[in-house]
Coordinates of C-alpha atoms in Angstrom, one line a residue:
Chain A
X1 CA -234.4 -161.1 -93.9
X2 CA -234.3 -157.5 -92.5
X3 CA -232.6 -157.0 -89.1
X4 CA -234.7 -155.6 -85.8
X5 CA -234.1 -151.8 -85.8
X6 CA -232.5 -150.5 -82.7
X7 CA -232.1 -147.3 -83.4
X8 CA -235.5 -145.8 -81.3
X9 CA -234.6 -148.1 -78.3
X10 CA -231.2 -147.5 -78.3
X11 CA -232.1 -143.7 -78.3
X12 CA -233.9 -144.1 -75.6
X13 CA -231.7 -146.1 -73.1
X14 CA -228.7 -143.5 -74.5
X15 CA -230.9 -140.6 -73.4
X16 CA -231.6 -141.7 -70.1
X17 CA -228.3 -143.1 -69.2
X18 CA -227.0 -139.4 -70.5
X19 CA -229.2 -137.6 -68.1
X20 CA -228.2 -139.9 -65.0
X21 CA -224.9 -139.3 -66.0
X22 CA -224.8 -135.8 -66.1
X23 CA -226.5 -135.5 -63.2
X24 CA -223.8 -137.7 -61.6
X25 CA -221.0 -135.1 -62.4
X26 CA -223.1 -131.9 -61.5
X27 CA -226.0 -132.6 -59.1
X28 CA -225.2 -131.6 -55.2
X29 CA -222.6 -133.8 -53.4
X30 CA -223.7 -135.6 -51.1
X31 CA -225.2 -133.6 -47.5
X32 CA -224.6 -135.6 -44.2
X33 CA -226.8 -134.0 -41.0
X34 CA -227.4 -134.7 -37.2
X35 CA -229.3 -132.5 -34.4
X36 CA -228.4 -133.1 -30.8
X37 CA -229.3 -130.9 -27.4
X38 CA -226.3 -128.7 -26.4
X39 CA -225.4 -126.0 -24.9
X40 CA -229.0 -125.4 -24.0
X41 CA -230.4 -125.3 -27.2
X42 CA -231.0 -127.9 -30.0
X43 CA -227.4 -127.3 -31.8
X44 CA -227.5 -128.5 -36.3
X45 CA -225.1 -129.6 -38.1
X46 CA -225.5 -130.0 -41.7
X47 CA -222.3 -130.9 -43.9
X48 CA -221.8 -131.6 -47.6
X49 CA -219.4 -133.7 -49.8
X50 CA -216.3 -136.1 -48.9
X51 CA -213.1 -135.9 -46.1
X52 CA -210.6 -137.4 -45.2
X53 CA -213.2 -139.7 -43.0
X54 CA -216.7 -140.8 -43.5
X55 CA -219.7 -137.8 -43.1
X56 CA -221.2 -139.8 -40.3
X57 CA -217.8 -139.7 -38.3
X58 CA -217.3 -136.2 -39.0
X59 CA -220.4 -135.4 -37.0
X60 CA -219.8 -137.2 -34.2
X61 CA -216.4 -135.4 -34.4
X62 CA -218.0 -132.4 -34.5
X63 CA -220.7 -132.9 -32.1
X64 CA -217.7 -133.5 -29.6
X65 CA -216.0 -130.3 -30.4
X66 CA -218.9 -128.5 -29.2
X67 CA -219.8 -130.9 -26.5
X68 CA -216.5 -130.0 -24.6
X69 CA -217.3 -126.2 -24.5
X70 CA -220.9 -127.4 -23.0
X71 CA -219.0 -129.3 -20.3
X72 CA -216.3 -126.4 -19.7
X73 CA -219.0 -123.6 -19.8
X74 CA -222.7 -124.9 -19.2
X75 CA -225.3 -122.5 -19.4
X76 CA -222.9 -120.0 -20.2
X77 CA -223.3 -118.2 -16.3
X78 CA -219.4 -118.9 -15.2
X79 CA -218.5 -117.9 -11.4
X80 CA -215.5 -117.7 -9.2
X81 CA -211.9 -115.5 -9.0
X82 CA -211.2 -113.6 -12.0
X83 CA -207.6 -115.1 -12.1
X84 CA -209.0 -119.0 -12.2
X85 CA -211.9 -118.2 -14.5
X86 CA -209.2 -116.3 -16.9
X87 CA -206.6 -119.6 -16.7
X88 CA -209.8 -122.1 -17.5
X89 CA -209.7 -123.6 -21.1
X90 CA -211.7 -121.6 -23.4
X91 CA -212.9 -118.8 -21.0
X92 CA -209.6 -116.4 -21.9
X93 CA -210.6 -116.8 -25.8
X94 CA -214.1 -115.6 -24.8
X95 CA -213.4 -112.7 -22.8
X96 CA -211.1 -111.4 -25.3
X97 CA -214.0 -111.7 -27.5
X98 CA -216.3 -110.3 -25.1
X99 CA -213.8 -107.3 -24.9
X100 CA -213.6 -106.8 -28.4
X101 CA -217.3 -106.2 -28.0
X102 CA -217.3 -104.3 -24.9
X103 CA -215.3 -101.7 -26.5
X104 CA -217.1 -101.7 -29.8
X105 CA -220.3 -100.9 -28.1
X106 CA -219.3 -98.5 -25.5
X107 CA -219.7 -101.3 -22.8
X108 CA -223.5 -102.2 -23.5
X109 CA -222.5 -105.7 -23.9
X110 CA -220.8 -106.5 -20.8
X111 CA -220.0 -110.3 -20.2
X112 CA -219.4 -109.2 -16.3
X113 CA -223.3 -108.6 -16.4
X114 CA -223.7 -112.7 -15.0
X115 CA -224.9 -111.0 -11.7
X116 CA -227.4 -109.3 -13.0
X117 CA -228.2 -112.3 -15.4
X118 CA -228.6 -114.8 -12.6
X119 CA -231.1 -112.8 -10.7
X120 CA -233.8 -113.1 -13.4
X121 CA -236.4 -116.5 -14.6
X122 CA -237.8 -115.4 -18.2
X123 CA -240.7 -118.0 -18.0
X124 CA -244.5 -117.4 -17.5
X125 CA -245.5 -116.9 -13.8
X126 CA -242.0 -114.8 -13.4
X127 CA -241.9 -111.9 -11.3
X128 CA -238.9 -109.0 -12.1
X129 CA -236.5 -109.2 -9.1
X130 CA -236.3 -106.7 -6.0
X131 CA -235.2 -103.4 -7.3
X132 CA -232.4 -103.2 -4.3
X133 CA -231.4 -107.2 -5.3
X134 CA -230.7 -105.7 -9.0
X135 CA -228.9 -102.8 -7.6
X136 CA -226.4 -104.9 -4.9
X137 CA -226.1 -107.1 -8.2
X138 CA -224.7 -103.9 -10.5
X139 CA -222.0 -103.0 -7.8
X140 CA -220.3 -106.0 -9.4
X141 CA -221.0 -105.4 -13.1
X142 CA -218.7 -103.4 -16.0
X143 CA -216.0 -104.4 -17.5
X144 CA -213.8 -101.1 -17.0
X145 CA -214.4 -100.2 -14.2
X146 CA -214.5 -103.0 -11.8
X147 CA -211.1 -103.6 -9.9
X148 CA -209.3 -106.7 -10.7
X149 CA -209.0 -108.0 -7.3
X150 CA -207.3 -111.3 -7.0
X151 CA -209.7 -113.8 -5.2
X152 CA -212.7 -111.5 -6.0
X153 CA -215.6 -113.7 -7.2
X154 CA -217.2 -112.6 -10.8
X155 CA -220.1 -114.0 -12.8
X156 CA -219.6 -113.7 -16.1
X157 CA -222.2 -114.1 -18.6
X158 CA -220.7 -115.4 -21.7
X159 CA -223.3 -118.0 -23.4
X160 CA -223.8 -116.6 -26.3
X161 CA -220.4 -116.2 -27.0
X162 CA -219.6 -119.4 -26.1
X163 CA -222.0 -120.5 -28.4
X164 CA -220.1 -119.2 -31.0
X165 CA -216.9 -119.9 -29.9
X166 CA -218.4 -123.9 -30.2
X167 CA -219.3 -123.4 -33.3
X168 CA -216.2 -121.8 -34.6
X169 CA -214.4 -124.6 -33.0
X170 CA -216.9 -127.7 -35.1
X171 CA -216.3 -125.8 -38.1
X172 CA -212.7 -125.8 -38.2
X173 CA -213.1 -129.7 -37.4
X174 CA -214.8 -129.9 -40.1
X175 CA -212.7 -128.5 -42.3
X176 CA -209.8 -129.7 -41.2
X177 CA -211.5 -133.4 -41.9
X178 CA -211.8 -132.0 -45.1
X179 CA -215.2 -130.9 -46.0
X180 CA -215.5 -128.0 -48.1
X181 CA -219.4 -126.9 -47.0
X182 CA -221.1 -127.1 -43.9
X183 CA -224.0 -125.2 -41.8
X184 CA -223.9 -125.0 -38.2
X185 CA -226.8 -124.1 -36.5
X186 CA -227.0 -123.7 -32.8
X187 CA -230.4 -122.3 -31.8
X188 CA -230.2 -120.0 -34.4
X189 CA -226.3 -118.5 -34.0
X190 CA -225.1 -119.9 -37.1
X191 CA -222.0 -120.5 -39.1
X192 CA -221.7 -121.1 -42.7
X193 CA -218.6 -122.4 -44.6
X194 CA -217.9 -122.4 -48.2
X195 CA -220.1 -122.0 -51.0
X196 CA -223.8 -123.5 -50.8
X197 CA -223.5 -127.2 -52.7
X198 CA -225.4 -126.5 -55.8
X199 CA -224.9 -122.5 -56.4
X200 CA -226.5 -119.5 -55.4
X201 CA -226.5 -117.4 -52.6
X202 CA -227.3 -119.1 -49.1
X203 CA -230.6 -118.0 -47.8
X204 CA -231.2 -117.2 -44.4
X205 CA -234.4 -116.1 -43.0
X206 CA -235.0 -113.4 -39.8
X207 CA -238.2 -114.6 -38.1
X208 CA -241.1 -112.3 -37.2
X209 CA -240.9 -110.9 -34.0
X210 CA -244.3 -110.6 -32.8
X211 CA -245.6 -113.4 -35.5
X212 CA -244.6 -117.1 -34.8
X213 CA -243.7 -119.4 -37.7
X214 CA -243.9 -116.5 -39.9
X215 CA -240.5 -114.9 -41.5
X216 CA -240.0 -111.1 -41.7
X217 CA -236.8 -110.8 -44.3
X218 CA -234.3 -112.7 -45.6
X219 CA -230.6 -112.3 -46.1
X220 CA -228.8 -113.9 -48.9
X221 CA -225.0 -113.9 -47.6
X222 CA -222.1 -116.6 -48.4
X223 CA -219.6 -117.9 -45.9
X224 CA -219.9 -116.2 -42.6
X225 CA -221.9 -116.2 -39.0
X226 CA -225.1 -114.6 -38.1
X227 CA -226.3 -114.5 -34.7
X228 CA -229.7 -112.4 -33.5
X229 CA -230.8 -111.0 -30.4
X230 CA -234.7 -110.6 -30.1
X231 CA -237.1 -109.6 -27.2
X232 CA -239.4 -112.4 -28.3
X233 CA -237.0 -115.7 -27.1
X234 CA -237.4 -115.6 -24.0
X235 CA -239.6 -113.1 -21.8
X236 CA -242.9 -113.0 -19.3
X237 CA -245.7 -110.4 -18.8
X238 CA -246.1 -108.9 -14.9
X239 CA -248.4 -106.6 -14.0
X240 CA -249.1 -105.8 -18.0
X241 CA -245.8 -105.1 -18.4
X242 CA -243.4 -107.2 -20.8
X243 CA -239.7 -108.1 -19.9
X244 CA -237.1 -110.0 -21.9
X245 CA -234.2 -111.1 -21.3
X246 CA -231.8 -108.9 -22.7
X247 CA -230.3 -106.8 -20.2
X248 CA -228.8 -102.7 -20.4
X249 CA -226.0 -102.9 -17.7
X250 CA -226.5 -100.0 -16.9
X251 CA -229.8 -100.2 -14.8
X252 CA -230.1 -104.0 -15.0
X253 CA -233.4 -104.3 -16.7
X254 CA -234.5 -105.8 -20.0
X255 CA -233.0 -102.8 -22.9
X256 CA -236.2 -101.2 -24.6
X257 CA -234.7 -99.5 -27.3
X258 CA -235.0 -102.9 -30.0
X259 CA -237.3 -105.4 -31.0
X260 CA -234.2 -107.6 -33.0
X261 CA -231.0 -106.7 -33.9
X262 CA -229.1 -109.5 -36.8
X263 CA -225.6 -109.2 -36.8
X264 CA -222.9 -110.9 -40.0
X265 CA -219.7 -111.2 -39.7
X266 CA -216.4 -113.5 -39.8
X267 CA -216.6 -114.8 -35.9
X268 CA -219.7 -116.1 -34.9
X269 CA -218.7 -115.3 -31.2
X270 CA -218.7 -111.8 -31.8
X271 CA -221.9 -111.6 -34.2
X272 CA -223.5 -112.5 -31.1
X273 CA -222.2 -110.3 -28.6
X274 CA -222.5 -107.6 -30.6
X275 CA -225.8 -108.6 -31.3
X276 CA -226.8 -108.1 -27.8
X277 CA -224.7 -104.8 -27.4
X278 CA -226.5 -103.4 -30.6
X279 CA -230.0 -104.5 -29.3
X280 CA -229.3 -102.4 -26.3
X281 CA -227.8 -99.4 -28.0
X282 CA -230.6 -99.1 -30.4
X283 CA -230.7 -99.0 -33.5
X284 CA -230.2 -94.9 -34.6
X285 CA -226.5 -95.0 -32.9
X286 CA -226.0 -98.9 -33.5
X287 CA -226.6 -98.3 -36.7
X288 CA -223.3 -95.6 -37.4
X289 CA -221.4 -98.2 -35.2
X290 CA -221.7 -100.8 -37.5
X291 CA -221.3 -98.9 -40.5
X292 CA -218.5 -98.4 -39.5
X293 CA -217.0 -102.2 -38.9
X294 CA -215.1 -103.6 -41.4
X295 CA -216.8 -107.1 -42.1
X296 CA -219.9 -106.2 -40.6
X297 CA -223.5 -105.7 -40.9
X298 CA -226.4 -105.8 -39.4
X299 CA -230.3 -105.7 -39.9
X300 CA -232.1 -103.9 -37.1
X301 CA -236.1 -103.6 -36.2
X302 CA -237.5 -101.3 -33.7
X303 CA -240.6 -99.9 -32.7
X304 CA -244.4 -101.1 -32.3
X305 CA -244.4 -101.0 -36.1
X306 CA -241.3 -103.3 -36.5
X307 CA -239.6 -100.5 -38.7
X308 CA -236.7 -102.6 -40.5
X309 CA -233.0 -101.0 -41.4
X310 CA -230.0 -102.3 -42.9
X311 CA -226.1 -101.4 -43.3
X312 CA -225.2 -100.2 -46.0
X313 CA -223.8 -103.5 -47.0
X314 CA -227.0 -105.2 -47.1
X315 CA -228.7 -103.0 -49.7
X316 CA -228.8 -105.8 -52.4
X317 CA -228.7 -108.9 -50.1
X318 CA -231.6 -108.2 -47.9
X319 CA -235.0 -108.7 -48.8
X320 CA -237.6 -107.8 -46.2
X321 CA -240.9 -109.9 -46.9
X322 CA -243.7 -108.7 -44.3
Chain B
X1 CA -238.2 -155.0 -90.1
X2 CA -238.3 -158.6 -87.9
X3 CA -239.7 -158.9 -84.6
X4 CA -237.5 -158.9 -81.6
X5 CA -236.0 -161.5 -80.2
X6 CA -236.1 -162.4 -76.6
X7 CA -232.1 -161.3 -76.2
X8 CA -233.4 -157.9 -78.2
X9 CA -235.8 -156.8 -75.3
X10 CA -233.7 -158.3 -72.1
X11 CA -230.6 -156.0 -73.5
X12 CA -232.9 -153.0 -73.9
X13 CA -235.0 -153.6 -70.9
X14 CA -231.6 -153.9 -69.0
X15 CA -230.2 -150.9 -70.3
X16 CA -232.9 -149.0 -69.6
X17 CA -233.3 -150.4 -65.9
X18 CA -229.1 -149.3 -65.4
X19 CA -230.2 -145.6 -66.3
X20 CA -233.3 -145.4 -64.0
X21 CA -231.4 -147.0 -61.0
X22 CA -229.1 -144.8 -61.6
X23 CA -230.8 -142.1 -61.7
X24 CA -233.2 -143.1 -58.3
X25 CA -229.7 -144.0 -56.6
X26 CA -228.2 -140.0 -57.4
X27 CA -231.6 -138.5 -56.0
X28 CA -231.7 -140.7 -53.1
X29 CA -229.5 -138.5 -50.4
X30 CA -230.0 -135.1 -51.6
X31 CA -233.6 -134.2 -50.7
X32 CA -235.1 -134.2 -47.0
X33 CA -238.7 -135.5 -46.6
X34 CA -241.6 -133.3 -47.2
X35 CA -244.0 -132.5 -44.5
X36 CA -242.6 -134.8 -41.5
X37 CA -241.6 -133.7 -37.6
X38 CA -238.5 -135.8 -36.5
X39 CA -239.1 -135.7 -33.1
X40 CA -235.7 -136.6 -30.8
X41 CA -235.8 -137.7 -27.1
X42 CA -232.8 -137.8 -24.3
X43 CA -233.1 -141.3 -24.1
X44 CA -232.2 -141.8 -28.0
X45 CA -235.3 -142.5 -29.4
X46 CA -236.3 -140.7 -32.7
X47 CA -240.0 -140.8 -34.2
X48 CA -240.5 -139.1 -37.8
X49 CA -244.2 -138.1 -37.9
X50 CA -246.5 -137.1 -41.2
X51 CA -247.8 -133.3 -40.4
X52 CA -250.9 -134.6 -42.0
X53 CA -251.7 -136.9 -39.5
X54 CA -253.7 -135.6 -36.3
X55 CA -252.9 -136.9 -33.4
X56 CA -251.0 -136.3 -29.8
X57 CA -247.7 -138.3 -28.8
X58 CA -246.4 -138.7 -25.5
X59 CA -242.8 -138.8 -25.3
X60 CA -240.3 -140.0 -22.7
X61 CA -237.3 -137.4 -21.3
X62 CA -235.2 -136.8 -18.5
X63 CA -237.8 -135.7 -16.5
X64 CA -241.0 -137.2 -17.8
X65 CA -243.4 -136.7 -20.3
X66 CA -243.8 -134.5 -23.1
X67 CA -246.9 -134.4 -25.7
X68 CA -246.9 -133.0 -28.4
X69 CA -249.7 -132.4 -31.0
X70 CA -249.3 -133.0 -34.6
X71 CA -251.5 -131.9 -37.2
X72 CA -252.7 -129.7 -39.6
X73 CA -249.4 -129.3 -40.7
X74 CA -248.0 -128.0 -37.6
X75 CA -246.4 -129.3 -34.3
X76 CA -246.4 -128.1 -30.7
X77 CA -245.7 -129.0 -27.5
X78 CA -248.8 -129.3 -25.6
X79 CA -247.0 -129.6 -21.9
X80 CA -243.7 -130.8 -20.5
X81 CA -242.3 -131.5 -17.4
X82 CA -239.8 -128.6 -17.3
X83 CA -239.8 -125.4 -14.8
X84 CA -240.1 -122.5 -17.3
X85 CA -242.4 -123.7 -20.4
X86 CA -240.6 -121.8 -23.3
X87 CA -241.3 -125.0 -25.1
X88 CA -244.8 -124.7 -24.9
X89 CA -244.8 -121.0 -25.3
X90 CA -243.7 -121.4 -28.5
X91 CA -247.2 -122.2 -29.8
X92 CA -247.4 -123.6 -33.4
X93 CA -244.5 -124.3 -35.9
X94 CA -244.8 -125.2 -39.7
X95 CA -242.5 -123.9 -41.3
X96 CA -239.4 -126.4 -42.5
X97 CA -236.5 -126.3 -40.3
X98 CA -238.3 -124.9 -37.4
X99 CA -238.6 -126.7 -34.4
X100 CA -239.2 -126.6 -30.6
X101 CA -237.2 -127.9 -28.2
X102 CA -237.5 -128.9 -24.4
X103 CA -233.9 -128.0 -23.0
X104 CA -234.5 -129.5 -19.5
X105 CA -236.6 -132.4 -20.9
X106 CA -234.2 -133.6 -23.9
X107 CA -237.2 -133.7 -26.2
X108 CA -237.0 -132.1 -29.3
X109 CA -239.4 -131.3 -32.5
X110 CA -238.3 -130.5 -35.9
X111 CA -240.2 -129.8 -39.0
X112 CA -238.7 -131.1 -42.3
X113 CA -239.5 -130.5 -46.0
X114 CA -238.9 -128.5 -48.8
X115 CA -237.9 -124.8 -47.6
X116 CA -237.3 -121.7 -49.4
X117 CA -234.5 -121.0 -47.1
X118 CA -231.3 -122.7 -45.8
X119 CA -231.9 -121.5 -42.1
X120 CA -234.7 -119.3 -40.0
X121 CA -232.7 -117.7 -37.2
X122 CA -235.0 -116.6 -34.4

């Protein structure tokens, strides 16, 4: 009697167990992601592989990291003695950051701008504020040159650093739970650690300033944080004329010399002060400034024809796609 | 060469079954869902919508109703009950991993699916 031949089955079964199997050992570890509203914005996290505790957990661990800034800092617009707001949790680490940038861009971003900040609604319907209210509002703005009165009340404007502060906070929770990747993503400051699961380059797209849902470039970067500043976010049109809510400190209205100003770096705090700074300097001296930052770079776009520069660093990594 | 036997095709059948679950069960938490909104409220309620469905949803917040429209493969908000409307001025989304989102409100709207890119920052 001859026996059943296996061979052809057996082939089979042994080539499809192969391919599961060697997916198993090189196909993307697993990715664990949750979206919650913080910090006035809808704040991402997306992490990938194993810890020390479940992915789930370390979301909700993270989620609380940033949730304690939100609670310590709000919508970012902080008021009260200089001396009190300097001994609050957090706010010292900030304004050292904000410093940092304050000197970097020749004071253009000026966290003691909050009582400039506080006079303005960017909504439709909005009206600009009295010209006097702006000006009694300046008296108390710049960093250098105000006196540091004890008992003097400030308003400092610090969200977006804030912002990044919380995030640089979740991500060291995260790794030190011991996950090797992660994205965070709060309304579009972002920070990035390790190598993207899989290979390759992570790719980050810059969207169109005047064309929503549409992207204008893309940057191809690995670990670090990326934070933008555009006059499209938030803004309203009075009397034909458009404002946004990016403010020069110097005359308290919404800075004209950028349509979006990308800034990557290490801190994802000061990628987003300097992006503001660098929105108001504009982009022909911003752009020496940054050149000339170790660990920094920047993608800028200006003028009614959205003209797009880079750092030099960028030249390979950028791609611009309008 | 003999016909198989009964035990012949369970083995192989079985085999073969180990590989595919295998292979469904690797797949399974990698990849988001194509062409969906996941659309999150305050009050803890989540709703994942086809973009190829056409139709209007009115969703509970903090401060009372939001709709939103869904179709054609984009979402947007159509009103909400918050002072400043940047929710609804941001028109139309579609691409993956946009979204819109009502601060005030607690409503948000996300777009998921396939994406040439890890992140869009604004």
């Amino acid at each position: 009697m001859r026996k059943y031949n296996y061979a052809i089955p057996l082939a089979l079964v042994a080539l499809v167990l192969a391919v599961a199997l060697a997916r198993r050992g090189g196909g993307p570890p697993p990715e664990y992601r949750d979206s919650r509203l913080m910090m006035d914005t809808i704040v991402e996290i997306r992490i990938w592989g194993e810890g020390s505790i479940g992915g789930a957990a370390a979301l909700d661990s993270a989620f609380a990291v940033i949730a304690a800034v939100d609670s310590l800092l709000g919508d970012g617009l902080v008021t009260g003695a200089e001396r009190d707001l300097l001994a609050a949790p957090c706010v010292d680490s900030i304004m050292a950051t904000g410093r940092t940038a304050w000197r970097i861009t020749h004071g253009l971003f000026d966290p003691t701008i909050g009582a400039v900040s506080r006079l303005w609604e960017f909504h439709p319907g909005a009206k600009p504020p009295e010209a006097d209210s702006i000006a009694a509002a300046l008296a108390a703005v710049g960093l250098g040159r105000r006196p540091r009165e004890e008992g003097r009340d400030v308003v400092l404007d610090v969200g977006g650093i804030a912002k990044g502060y919380a995030l640089e906070a979740a991500a060291e929770e995260i790794e030190r739970l011991g996950f090797r990747a992660a994205m965070l993503n709060a309304g579009g400051d972002i920070k990035i650690v390790g190598g993207k699961p899989g290979g390759g380059p992570w790719r980050i797209a810059i969207r169109h300033p005047r064309s929503p849902g549409e992207v204008i470039g893309c940057l191809e970067v690995g670990p670090c944080s990326i934070a933008t500043s555009g006059d499209y976010e938030r803004f309203f049109t009075y009397d034909g004329v458009r404002y946004h809510h990016i403010l020069d400190p110097r005359d308290g209205m919404p800075a004209a010399a950028s349509v979006s100003v990308t800034v990557i770096g290490r801190d994802a705090g000061l990628c987003d002060a300097l992006a503001t700074g660098f929105f108001v300097m504009g982009a022909d001296e911003a752009l020496a400034v940054a050149e000339s930052l170790p660990g920094i770079e920047a993608v800028f776009i200006f003028g009614d024809s959205l003209r797009v520069v880079t750092t030099g660093g960028l030249a390979e990594t950028f791609e611009e796609l309008k | 060469m003999t016909r198989p036997t009964l035990s012949d095709i369970v083995l192989t059948a079985g085999l073969a079954a180990a590989g595919v679950v295998l292979l469904l069960m690797q797949s399974g938490g990698a990849a988001a869902p194509g062409g969906v909104a996941v659309i999150k409220s305050v009050n803890d309620t989540t709703r994942v919508v086809s973009l190829s469905d056409s139709l209007v949803l009115t969703v509970d917040g903090a401060l009372g109703e939001t709709r939103i429209r869904v179709g054609g493969g984009c979402i947007e908000f159509l009103s909400s009950p918050c002072p400043h409307k940047i929710c609804v001025g941001r028109g139309k989304v579609f691409r993956a991993g946009d979204y819109i989102v009502c601060v005030p409100n607690g409503v948000s709207a996300r777009i998921e699916g396939e994406s040439p890119f890890d992140a869009v920052v604004p």
